[in-house]
Short mmCIF file of C-alpha atoms in Angstrom, two decimals:
data_model
loop_
_atom_site.label_atom_id
_atom_site.label_comp_id
_atom_site.label_asym_id
_atom_site.label_seq_id
_atom_site.Cartn_x
_atom_site.Cartn_y
_atom_site.Cartn_z
CA MET K 116 363.11 91.90 72.06
CA THR K 117 359.59 90.63 72.62
CA THR K 118 357.22 91.00 69.70
CA LEU K 119 353.81 92.28 70.71
CA ASP K 120 350.73 90.27 69.83
CA SER K 121 347.49 91.93 68.77
CA GLY K 122 343.97 91.03 69.78
CA ILE K 123 342.23 93.58 67.61
CA ASP K 124 339.30 92.39 65.51
CA PRO K 125 338.63 95.01 62.81
CA SER K 126 335.26 93.40 62.07
CA SER K 127 333.93 93.77 65.61
CA PRO K 128 331.11 96.29 66.30
CA ALA K 129 333.23 98.09 68.93
CA PHE K 130 336.14 98.54 66.52
CA ARG K 131 333.86 99.84 63.77
CA ALA K 132 332.14 102.25 66.18
CA ASN K 133 335.48 103.57 67.42
CA ARG K 134 336.70 104.02 63.87
CA GLU K 135 333.57 105.85 62.80
CA ALA K 136 333.78 108.23 65.75
CA LEU K 137 337.43 108.99 65.08
CA LEU K 138 336.79 109.60 61.38
CA GLU K 139 334.21 112.21 62.38
CA ARG K 140 336.81 113.97 64.54
CA LEU K 141 339.32 113.77 61.67
CA ALA K 142 336.82 115.46 59.37
CA GLU K 143 336.59 118.33 61.87
CA LEU K 144 340.39 118.52 61.98
CA ASP K 145 340.61 118.58 58.17
CA ALA K 146 338.10 121.45 58.05
CA ALA K 147 340.17 123.45 60.53
CA LEU K 148 343.38 122.75 58.60
CA ASP K 149 341.69 123.88 55.39
CA GLN K 150 340.85 127.19 57.09
CA ALA K 151 344.50 127.63 58.12
CA ARG K 152 345.81 126.83 54.63
CA ALA K 153 343.34 129.27 53.05
CA GLY K 154 345.18 132.17 54.69
CA GLY K 155 343.32 135.44 54.34
CA GLY K 156 340.92 134.00 51.77
CA GLU K 157 340.75 133.75 47.98
CA ARG K 158 340.65 137.52 47.42
CA TYR K 159 343.86 138.26 49.32
CA VAL K 160 345.63 135.15 48.07
CA THR K 161 344.88 136.13 44.45
CA ARG K 162 346.05 139.69 45.05
CA HIS K 163 349.27 138.42 46.63
CA HIS K 164 349.99 136.18 43.62
CA GLN K 165 349.18 139.00 41.21
CA ARG K 166 351.93 141.02 42.84
CA GLY K 167 354.37 138.28 41.92
CA LYS K 168 354.69 137.04 45.47
CA LEU K 169 354.71 133.54 46.90
CA LEU K 170 352.51 132.31 49.74
CA PRO K 171 354.21 131.22 52.99
CA ARG K 172 353.83 127.51 52.30
CA GLU K 173 355.13 128.01 48.77
CA ARG K 174 358.20 129.75 50.18
CA ILE K 175 358.73 126.91 52.65
CA GLU K 176 358.41 124.30 49.90
CA LEU K 177 361.14 126.01 47.87
CA LEU K 178 363.34 126.36 50.96
CA LEU K 179 363.20 122.66 51.88
CA ASP K 180 365.22 119.90 50.29
CA PRO K 181 363.21 118.22 47.51
CA ASP K 182 360.85 115.46 48.71
CA SER K 183 361.81 116.03 52.35
CA PRO K 184 359.13 116.10 55.07
CA PHE K 185 357.83 119.18 56.85
CA LEU K 186 356.40 118.74 60.35
CA GLU K 187 354.03 121.67 60.75
CA LEU K 188 353.56 122.81 64.34
CA SER K 189 350.49 124.38 65.94
CA PRO K 190 348.64 124.49 62.58
CA VAL K 191 345.25 125.33 64.14
CA ALA K 192 346.52 127.99 66.54
CA ALA K 193 343.76 130.51 67.35
CA TYR K 194 341.01 127.97 66.53
CA GLY K 195 337.84 128.99 68.36
CA THR K 196 339.03 132.57 68.95
CA ASP K 197 338.32 135.88 67.23
CA PHE K 198 341.45 135.48 65.10
CA PRO K 199 341.93 133.45 61.89
CA VAL K 200 342.84 129.77 62.28
CA GLY K 201 346.60 129.38 61.99
CA ALA K 202 347.28 132.75 63.64
CA SER K 203 348.73 134.31 60.44
CA THR K 204 351.95 132.30 60.82
CA VAL K 205 353.27 128.94 59.62
CA THR K 206 355.83 127.17 61.81
CA GLY K 207 357.44 123.76 61.57
CA ILE K 208 360.53 121.62 61.21
CA GLY K 209 362.01 120.84 57.81
CA VAL K 210 365.29 119.81 56.22
CA VAL K 211 367.37 122.48 54.45
CA GLU K 212 370.65 121.37 52.85
CA GLY K 213 370.51 118.24 54.99
CA VAL K 214 370.05 120.24 58.21
CA GLU K 215 366.87 120.08 60.30
CA CYS K 216 365.70 123.66 60.83
CA LEU K 217 362.89 125.38 62.68
CA ILE K 218 361.06 127.54 60.13
CA VAL K 219 358.74 130.48 60.84
CA ALA K 220 356.87 132.13 57.95
CA ASN K 221 354.50 135.09 58.25
CA ASP K 222 351.33 134.92 56.17
CA PRO K 223 350.89 138.40 54.65
CA THR K 224 347.46 137.48 53.25
CA VAL K 225 346.10 137.54 56.82
CA ARG K 226 345.93 141.18 57.93
CA GLY K 227 349.29 141.88 56.34
CA GLY K 228 350.96 139.25 58.51
CA ALA K 229 350.33 141.38 61.61
CA VAL K 230 351.25 139.72 64.90
CA ASN K 231 348.26 139.03 67.16
CA PRO K 232 348.30 137.38 70.61
CA TRP K 233 348.10 133.87 69.16
CA SER K 234 350.75 134.39 66.48
CA LEU K 235 352.97 135.75 69.24
CA ALA K 236 352.37 132.61 71.30
CA LYS K 237 353.05 130.48 68.23
CA ASN K 238 356.31 132.32 67.48
CA ARG K 239 357.44 131.99 71.08
CA ARG K 240 356.72 128.26 71.06
CA ALA K 241 358.77 127.92 67.87
CA GLY K 242 361.66 129.67 69.61
CA GLU K 243 361.39 127.33 72.59
CA ILE K 244 361.55 124.29 70.31
CA ALA K 245 364.55 125.65 68.41
CA LEU K 246 366.46 126.31 71.65
CA ALA K 247 365.57 123.06 73.41
CA ASN K 248 366.49 120.92 70.40
CA ARG K 249 369.31 123.03 68.98
CA LEU K 250 367.62 123.62 65.63
CA PRO K 251 368.86 126.44 63.37
CA MET K 252 366.01 128.91 62.93
CA ILE K 253 364.92 130.45 59.63
CA ASN K 254 362.46 133.36 59.61
CA LEU K 255 360.62 134.10 56.36
CA VAL K 256 359.53 137.62 57.19
CA GLU K 257 356.68 139.69 55.78
CA SER K 258 354.75 141.36 58.55
CA ALA K 259 353.03 144.66 59.19
CA GLY K 260 354.18 144.45 62.80
CA ALA K 261 351.87 144.34 65.80
CA ASP K 262 348.11 143.96 65.46
CA LEU K 263 347.40 147.41 66.92
CA PRO K 264 343.91 146.72 68.36
CA THR K 265 345.48 144.02 70.58
CA GLN K 266 348.75 145.82 71.34
CA ALA K 267 348.04 145.71 75.09
CA GLU K 268 348.28 141.92 74.95
CA ILE K 269 351.37 141.65 72.76
CA PHE K 270 353.65 144.67 73.26
CA ILE K 271 355.26 143.78 76.58
CA PRO K 272 355.51 139.98 76.21
CA GLY K 273 356.41 140.38 72.52
CA GLY K 274 359.91 141.50 73.41
CA ARG K 275 360.75 137.92 74.33
CA VAL K 276 360.73 136.93 70.66
CA PHE K 277 363.68 139.24 70.03
CA ARG K 278 365.39 138.22 73.26
CA ASP K 279 365.04 134.56 72.31
CA LEU K 280 366.61 135.20 68.90
CA THR K 281 369.71 136.60 70.55
CA ARG K 282 369.82 133.70 73.01
CA LEU K 283 369.75 131.23 70.15
CA SER K 284 372.76 132.98 68.66
CA ALA K 285 374.53 133.02 72.03
CA ALA K 286 373.95 129.27 72.28
CA LYS K 287 375.61 128.88 68.86
CA ILE K 288 372.32 127.99 67.21
CA PRO K 289 372.30 129.89 63.89
CA THR K 290 369.45 132.18 62.88
CA VAL K 291 368.64 133.28 59.32
CA SER K 292 366.07 135.84 58.14
CA VAL K 293 364.75 136.42 54.63
CA VAL K 294 362.67 139.59 54.33
CA PHE K 295 360.08 139.31 51.54
CA GLY K 296 358.22 142.57 52.15
CA ASN K 297 357.53 144.80 55.12
CA ALA K 298 359.27 144.31 58.44
CA THR K 299 358.23 147.38 60.34
CA ALA K 300 358.42 148.64 63.92
CA GLY K 301 359.24 145.73 66.24
CA GLY K 302 359.25 143.41 63.24
CA ALA K 303 362.43 145.10 62.06
CA TYR K 304 364.29 143.54 64.97
CA VAL K 305 363.81 140.00 63.59
CA PRO K 306 366.26 140.61 60.71
CA GLY K 307 368.20 142.97 62.96
CA MET K 308 368.88 140.25 65.52
CA SER K 309 369.46 137.35 63.13
CA ASP K 310 372.93 135.99 62.35
CA PHE K 311 372.27 136.17 58.60
CA THR K 312 369.88 138.61 56.94
CA ILE K 313 368.75 138.48 53.32
CA MET K 314 366.69 141.20 51.65
CA ILE K 315 365.07 141.36 48.23
CA ARG K 316 365.61 144.26 45.86
CA ASP K 317 362.59 146.54 45.47
CA ARG K 318 360.58 144.30 47.81
CA SER K 319 362.02 144.41 51.32
CA GLN K 320 361.25 147.42 53.49
CA VAL K 321 362.73 147.35 56.97
CA TYR K 322 362.39 150.35 59.27
CA LEU K 323 361.35 151.20 62.79
CA ALA K 324 358.90 153.82 61.51
CA GLY K 325 357.50 154.30 58.00
CA PRO K 326 357.49 157.61 56.11
CA PRO K 327 354.14 158.84 57.56
CA LEU K 328 355.26 158.28 61.15
CA VAL K 329 358.68 159.77 60.49
CA LYS K 330 356.97 162.90 59.15
CA MET K 331 354.70 163.13 62.17
CA ALA K 332 357.54 162.55 64.63
CA THR K 333 360.33 164.62 63.09
CA GLY K 334 358.90 166.56 60.17
CA GLU K 335 361.22 164.75 57.73
CA VAL K 336 359.81 163.86 54.34
CA THR K 337 361.28 160.63 52.99
CA ASP K 338 360.41 157.58 50.88
CA ASP K 339 360.32 153.84 51.55
CA GLU K 340 363.50 153.00 49.64
CA SER K 341 365.67 155.70 51.23
CA LEU K 342 364.30 154.94 54.67
CA GLY K 343 364.45 151.16 54.67
CA GLY K 344 364.80 149.63 51.21
CA ALA K 345 366.81 146.52 50.53
CA ALA K 346 369.47 148.27 48.45
CA MET K 347 369.96 150.92 51.13
CA HIS K 348 370.40 148.30 53.85
CA ALA K 349 372.80 146.30 51.66
CA THR K 350 374.98 149.28 50.72
CA THR K 351 374.57 151.91 53.43
CA SER K 352 373.25 150.71 56.80
CA GLY K 353 374.80 147.25 56.52
CA LEU K 354 371.72 145.56 57.97
CA ALA K 355 371.39 143.28 54.93
CA ASP K 356 374.12 140.68 54.46
CA PHE K 357 372.82 139.60 51.04
CA LEU K 358 370.78 141.39 48.39
CA ALA K 359 368.56 139.02 46.41
CA GLU K 360 367.04 139.84 43.03
CA ASP K 361 363.71 138.14 43.71
CA GLU K 362 362.01 135.77 46.16
CA ARG K 363 363.47 132.61 44.68
CA ASP K 364 366.94 134.13 44.76
CA GLY K 365 366.39 135.04 48.41
CA ILE K 366 365.45 131.46 49.21
CA ARG K 367 368.51 130.23 47.31
CA LEU K 368 370.70 132.48 49.45
CA ALA K 369 369.04 131.18 52.62
CA ARG K 370 369.87 127.62 51.58
CA GLN K 371 373.41 128.77 50.87
CA CYS K 372 373.73 130.16 54.39
CA VAL K 373 372.58 126.86 55.90
CA ARG K 374 374.93 124.89 53.65
CA ARG K 375 377.89 126.81 55.08
CA LEU K 376 376.96 126.33 58.75
CA ASN K 377 379.05 123.17 59.07
CA TRP K 378 376.23 121.87 61.27
CA ARG K 379 376.56 118.59 63.16
CA LYS K 380 374.13 116.74 65.38
CA GLN K 381 375.25 116.37 68.98
CA GLY K 382 373.00 113.48 69.95
CA PRO K 383 374.19 109.90 70.42
CA PRO K 384 375.11 108.18 67.14
CA SER K 385 373.72 104.80 68.27
CA ARG K 386 370.73 104.17 66.05
CA THR K 387 369.57 101.09 64.18
CA ALA K 388 370.45 101.76 60.54
CA PHE K 389 367.54 99.95 58.90
CA PRO K 390 364.63 99.83 61.35
CA GLN K 391 361.82 97.39 60.66
CA PRO K 392 358.30 98.75 60.26
CA PRO K 393 355.60 97.60 62.70
CA LYS K 394 354.10 94.20 61.98
CA TYR K 395 350.56 95.54 62.20
CA ASP K 396 348.69 97.98 59.96
CA PRO K 397 348.68 101.59 61.29
CA GLU K 398 345.27 101.99 59.64
CA GLU K 399 343.94 99.93 62.57
CA LEU K 400 344.86 102.73 64.99
CA LEU K 401 341.58 104.38 64.02
CA GLY K 402 339.59 101.65 65.75
CA ILE K 403 341.66 101.17 68.91
CA ALA K 404 340.95 104.31 70.94
CA SER K 405 337.53 104.04 72.56
CA ALA K 406 334.82 106.38 71.34
CA ASP K 407 333.66 106.49 74.97
CA LEU K 408 336.54 107.82 77.06
CA LYS K 409 335.20 105.90 80.06
CA VAL K 410 336.09 102.65 78.28
CA PRO K 411 339.83 101.88 78.57
CA PHE K 412 341.90 100.28 75.81
CA ASP K 413 345.21 98.44 75.80
CA PRO K 414 348.03 100.82 74.79
CA ARG K 415 350.10 97.82 73.66
CA GLU K 416 347.82 97.75 70.62
CA VAL K 417 349.04 101.27 69.82
CA LEU K 418 352.68 100.37 70.49
CA ALA K 419 352.38 97.35 68.19
CA ARG K 420 351.57 99.78 65.36
CA VAL K 421 354.14 102.45 66.25
CA LEU K 422 357.35 100.77 67.46
CA ASP K 423 359.93 99.22 65.14
CA GLY K 424 359.08 95.60 64.38
CA SER K 425 356.27 95.81 66.98
CA GLU K 426 358.97 94.88 69.50
CA PHE K 427 358.62 95.97 73.13
CA ASP K 428 360.40 94.77 76.27
CA GLU K 429 358.00 95.48 79.10
CA PHE K 430 359.30 96.57 82.52
CA LYS K 431 357.50 95.32 85.67
CA PRO K 432 354.64 93.83 83.62
CA SER K 433 352.93 92.29 86.69
CA TYR K 434 353.18 95.32 88.98
CA GLY K 435 351.16 98.51 88.69
CA THR K 436 349.39 97.08 85.68
CA ALA K 437 347.35 100.23 84.98
CA LEU K 438 350.57 101.74 83.61
CA VAL K 439 352.59 100.04 80.88
CA THR K 440 356.32 100.76 80.90
CA GLY K 441 359.11 99.35 78.78
CA TRP K 442 361.72 99.73 76.08
CA GLY K 443 361.59 99.75 72.31
CA GLU K 444 362.88 101.53 69.23
CA LEU K 445 361.15 104.00 66.94
CA HIS K 446 362.68 104.69 63.54
CA GLY K 447 365.87 103.22 64.96
CA TYR K 448 366.02 105.45 68.05
CA PRO K 449 365.94 103.72 71.47
CA VAL K 450 363.01 104.94 73.59
CA GLY K 451 361.39 104.27 76.92
CA VAL K 452 357.58 104.23 77.01
CA LEU K 453 355.04 105.04 79.72
CA ALA K 454 351.45 104.37 78.62
CA ASN K 455 348.21 104.40 80.60
CA ALA K 456 346.33 101.11 80.41
CA ARG K 457 343.26 101.48 82.64
CA GLY K 458 342.83 105.20 83.18
CA VAL K 459 343.32 105.55 86.93
CA LEU K 460 346.79 105.77 88.46
CA PHE K 461 347.31 104.05 91.83
CA SER K 462 350.28 104.18 94.22
CA GLU K 463 351.86 101.17 92.52
CA GLU K 464 351.75 102.83 89.09
CA ALA K 465 353.26 106.04 90.47
CA GLN K 466 356.16 104.21 92.12
CA LYS K 467 356.73 102.10 89.02
CA ALA K 468 356.80 105.21 86.84
CA ALA K 469 359.30 107.00 89.08
CA GLN K 470 361.69 104.04 89.00
CA PHE K 471 361.37 103.66 85.25
CA ILE K 472 362.03 107.36 84.65
CA GLN K 473 365.18 107.09 86.76
CA LEU K 474 366.32 104.11 84.69
CA ALA K 475 365.75 106.00 81.43
CA ASN K 476 367.81 108.90 82.74
CA ALA K 477 370.59 106.54 83.80
CA ALA K 478 370.61 105.14 80.25
CA ASP K 479 370.27 108.54 78.49
CA THR K 480 367.15 107.28 76.72
CA PRO K 481 364.30 109.58 75.55
CA LEU K 482 360.85 108.91 77.00
CA ILE K 483 357.49 108.69 75.23
CA PHE K 484 354.35 109.31 77.31
CA LEU K 485 351.07 107.98 75.91
CA GLN K 486 348.30 109.61 77.91
CA ASN K 487 344.91 108.09 78.62
CA THR K 488 344.28 108.79 82.27
CA THR K 489 341.49 110.05 84.51
CA GLY K 490 344.04 110.96 87.18
CA TYR K 491 345.22 109.54 90.49
CA MET K 492 342.86 107.39 92.57
CA VAL K 493 340.88 109.10 95.33
CA GLY K 494 339.15 107.83 98.46
CA THR K 495 339.91 107.11 102.11
CA GLU K 496 341.74 103.84 101.49
CA TYR K 497 344.02 105.36 98.88
CA GLU K 498 344.71 108.53 100.86
CA GLN K 499 345.76 106.38 103.82
CA ARG K 500 348.00 104.32 101.59
CA GLY K 501 349.80 107.47 100.48
CA ILE K 502 348.45 108.36 97.03
CA ILE K 503 349.49 111.99 97.45
CA LYS K 504 353.11 111.25 98.24
CA HIS K 505 353.30 108.54 95.59
CA GLY K 506 351.78 110.84 92.97
CA ALA K 507 354.26 113.51 94.07
CA LEU K 508 357.04 110.95 93.65
CA MET K 509 356.05 110.38 90.02
CA ILE K 510 355.60 114.09 89.28
CA ASN K 511 358.98 114.81 90.89
CA ALA K 512 360.61 112.27 88.60
CA VAL K 513 358.91 113.73 85.52
CA SER K 514 359.81 117.30 86.53
CA ASN K 515 363.50 116.63 87.06
CA SER K 516 364.12 114.13 84.28
CA THR K 517 366.43 115.69 81.68
CA VAL K 518 366.17 113.18 78.84
CA PRO K 519 363.85 114.46 76.09
CA HIS K 520 360.16 113.74 76.63
CA LEU K 521 357.61 113.26 73.84
CA THR K 522 353.92 113.19 74.83
CA VAL K 523 350.86 112.04 72.89
CA ASN K 524 347.35 112.30 74.34
CA LEU K 525 345.49 109.28 72.99
CA GLY K 526 342.24 109.74 74.88
CA ALA K 527 341.78 111.30 78.31
CA SER K 528 344.19 113.51 80.22
CA TYR K 529 342.44 114.60 83.39
CA GLY K 530 343.52 116.00 86.73
CA ALA K 531 346.98 115.48 88.15
CA GLY K 532 347.33 112.49 85.84
CA ASN K 533 348.05 115.07 83.14
CA TYR K 534 350.99 116.27 85.25
CA GLY K 535 352.34 112.82 86.05
CA MET K 536 352.13 111.85 82.38
CA CYS K 537 354.14 114.90 81.28
CA GLY K 538 351.47 117.36 80.21
CA ARG K 539 352.24 120.77 78.73
CA ALA K 540 353.24 122.34 82.05
CA TYR K 541 356.10 119.80 82.35
CA GLU K 542 357.70 120.95 79.11
CA PRO K 543 357.90 117.86 76.94
CA ARG K 544 360.00 118.59 73.87
CA PHE K 545 356.88 117.95 71.78
CA LEU K 546 353.25 117.22 72.67
CA PHE K 547 350.64 116.03 70.18
CA THR K 548 347.00 115.07 70.52
CA TRP K 549 344.72 112.60 68.78
CA PRO K 550 341.47 114.22 67.53
CA ASN K 551 339.31 112.25 69.99
CA ALA K 552 341.32 113.27 73.05
CA LYS K 553 340.21 115.54 75.87
CA SER K 554 341.96 117.26 78.76
CA ALA K 555 340.59 119.09 81.79
CA VAL K 556 340.63 119.20 85.60
CA MET K 557 338.09 116.36 85.47
CA GLY K 558 335.35 115.02 83.22
CA PRO K 559 332.32 117.23 82.50
CA ALA K 560 329.85 115.14 84.52
CA GLN K 561 332.21 114.89 87.48
CA LEU K 562 332.92 118.61 87.52
CA ALA K 563 329.24 119.52 87.29
CA GLY K 564 328.48 117.00 90.04
CA VAL K 565 331.07 118.51 92.36
CA LEU K 566 329.61 121.99 91.87
CA SER K 567 326.15 120.61 92.57
CA ILE K 568 327.26 118.95 95.82
CA VAL K 569 328.97 122.14 97.00
CA ALA K 570 325.87 124.21 96.19
CA ARG K 571 323.61 121.74 98.03
CA GLN K 572 325.82 121.85 101.11
CA ALA K 573 325.86 125.65 101.04
CA ALA K 574 322.04 125.77 100.82
CA ALA K 575 321.69 123.29 103.69
CA ALA K 576 324.11 125.29 105.85
CA ARG K 577 321.92 128.38 105.36
CA GLY K 578 318.76 126.42 106.03
CA ARG K 579 317.40 127.02 102.55
CA GLU K 580 315.53 124.67 100.24
CA TYR K 581 317.59 123.61 97.24
CA ASP K 582 316.24 124.50 93.79
CA GLU K 583 316.39 121.26 91.79
CA ASP K 584 315.41 122.90 88.50
CA SER K 585 318.23 125.45 88.81
CA ASP K 586 320.60 122.65 89.71
CA ALA K 587 319.69 120.67 86.59
CA ALA K 588 320.13 123.75 84.41
CA MET K 589 323.49 124.54 86.03
CA ARG K 590 324.74 121.00 85.54
CA MET K 591 323.74 120.97 81.89
CA MET K 592 325.41 124.33 81.26
CA VAL K 593 328.63 123.31 83.03
CA GLU K 594 328.80 119.95 81.26
CA GLN K 595 328.37 121.59 77.86
CA GLN K 596 331.02 124.20 78.67
CA ILE K 597 333.59 121.68 79.88
CA GLU K 598 332.83 119.34 76.98
CA SER K 599 333.61 122.10 74.46
CA GLN K 600 336.62 123.49 76.32
CA SER K 601 338.30 120.11 76.84
CA GLY K 602 338.28 119.07 73.18
CA ALA K 603 341.41 118.58 71.11
CA LEU K 604 340.80 121.43 68.64
CA PHE K 605 339.88 123.93 71.38
CA LEU K 606 343.05 123.16 73.35
CA SER K 607 345.28 123.07 70.27
CA GLY K 608 343.87 126.46 69.25
CA ARG K 609 345.27 127.79 72.52
CA LEU K 610 348.66 126.11 71.93
CA TYR K 611 348.32 123.58 74.74
CA ASP K 612 349.86 121.09 72.33
CA ASP K 613 352.03 121.24 69.21
CA GLY K 614 349.29 119.93 66.95
CA VAL K 615 346.37 117.53 66.57
CA ILE K 616 347.51 114.58 64.48
CA ASP K 617 345.92 111.73 62.56
CA PRO K 618 346.56 108.59 64.68
CA ARG K 619 347.89 106.86 61.56
CA ASP K 620 350.70 109.45 61.43
CA THR K 621 351.82 108.88 65.03
CA ARG K 622 354.90 106.83 64.16
CA THR K 623 356.02 109.31 61.49
CA VAL K 624 355.49 112.35 63.71
CA LEU K 625 357.35 110.81 66.64
CA GLY K 626 360.16 109.72 64.32
CA LEU K 627 360.59 113.25 63.00
CA CYS K 628 360.63 114.57 66.57
CA LEU K 629 363.21 112.00 67.68
CA SER K 630 365.43 112.98 64.79
CA ALA K 631 365.06 116.66 65.70
CA ILE K 632 365.90 116.22 69.39
CA HIS K 633 369.12 114.43 68.50
CA ASN K 634 370.49 117.71 67.14
CA GLY K 635 371.34 118.39 70.77
CA PRO K 636 372.80 116.21 73.50
CA VAL K 637 370.61 113.53 75.08
CA LYS K 638 371.68 113.22 78.68
CA GLY K 639 369.89 111.99 81.77
CA ALA K 640 369.63 113.79 85.09
CA ASP K 641 372.49 113.58 87.58
CA GLY K 642 370.02 113.77 90.47
CA PHE K 643 366.40 114.29 91.43
CA GLY K 644 364.61 116.23 94.14
CA VAL K 645 363.80 114.72 97.54
CA PHE K 646 361.55 111.70 97.03
CA ARG K 647 358.99 111.43 99.83
CA MET K 648 358.96 107.68 100.41
#
């Protein structure tokens, strides 16, 4: 393989400015992550501990193999909304008894672990990841059920969580539930639809309706233990498969269930046993991405700090040079890479991408998309040369490719370029964002300018004088709105990615994802849709 060279000068003013800007964004990310980890706040965390209970991350830590990694997903879900950051749920991928599992843990310190619209979206995304990558799913349950003030937003779509659990089981992907406290109303169906269910003596309470509602509905007077206690479910209803003595015993039993799954990865075994680290310092990734998104940067500098041994065999290096394509390895796994080099995508880049995607599918090789694009080129010359059909060619290839896709937004992801570079709508297995990155229909200034032109034309058509002061105010308002709504934290809060990551962690995060996707088969497409040539 060809070893990439680096032209980065860490002492240059541009590098230092880029680094400083990215560190500011990282500080904002750290503040949001601190909010998520704080749960419901010191008061509720203290009360939870005083009851002898563990926090969700403490439960996850005990569940995982010692010193094994945990890739948390959507950690700032609900950021910028009326709901707590993190959406009262912790989700992620970790190793249990040597098996990579998708873990979902309710946070009972946040409104009793009640499910709100964003925790529902986060749970559904976790289910999608488990199914797509064939990851056994472990639910650490303690939830008061639906967040009643928002029931109109969660009741009907919420049924998919239970449907997805049964579909995992039908696909022979095991599901395990440990109930640490309440699992009421719809929440009772999570243990009810899991392959293995563990309850904790004198702690777990699982019922469709609690004693007050039962009395109102039927007139029956009952108590929590008789109605839905752990011992009752273990000895009478049969809902509980195991009765644990305490939380740690419940976690031990969950690990025991996973140990007996006889789980095997289905992905290709071909992987370099002892991959070499990159030859360049990942710390330098902080100064590579431009602080000004209008200024492009060479994605090879990123690849040199992410790929094994900084080795990369470029495909068509002299054609369609605004898109870098080629082959490498990451933590020993073969990968194909598509990375934007100069922002705009032309016809040549689109055709090059489509061919490369076909080659990756023919070779059953996962693809990594590194986004930094303003979209496809516009203008009379480019329309006449066929930019629409060539962009459609690339998007067709992305849509119908069946090898796993991993996407990282390094800077800009605007317009249809987001689609061609495998944005969220194109279902990459995982999508992560650097803190400096933005995504929208177009840049704030461009969008405001388009609205201004349209308004001017409308005024001229009616024979009216155009109000320049109103136009300036409108442009400023629109630019501010788009600037805030296109930021990494805003979009991650709405689950348009699987997390905002520190650029220095890019190699580790992608490596964990590649390992996870190889739990299932990695197979390219047998055919594509009609390519308009």
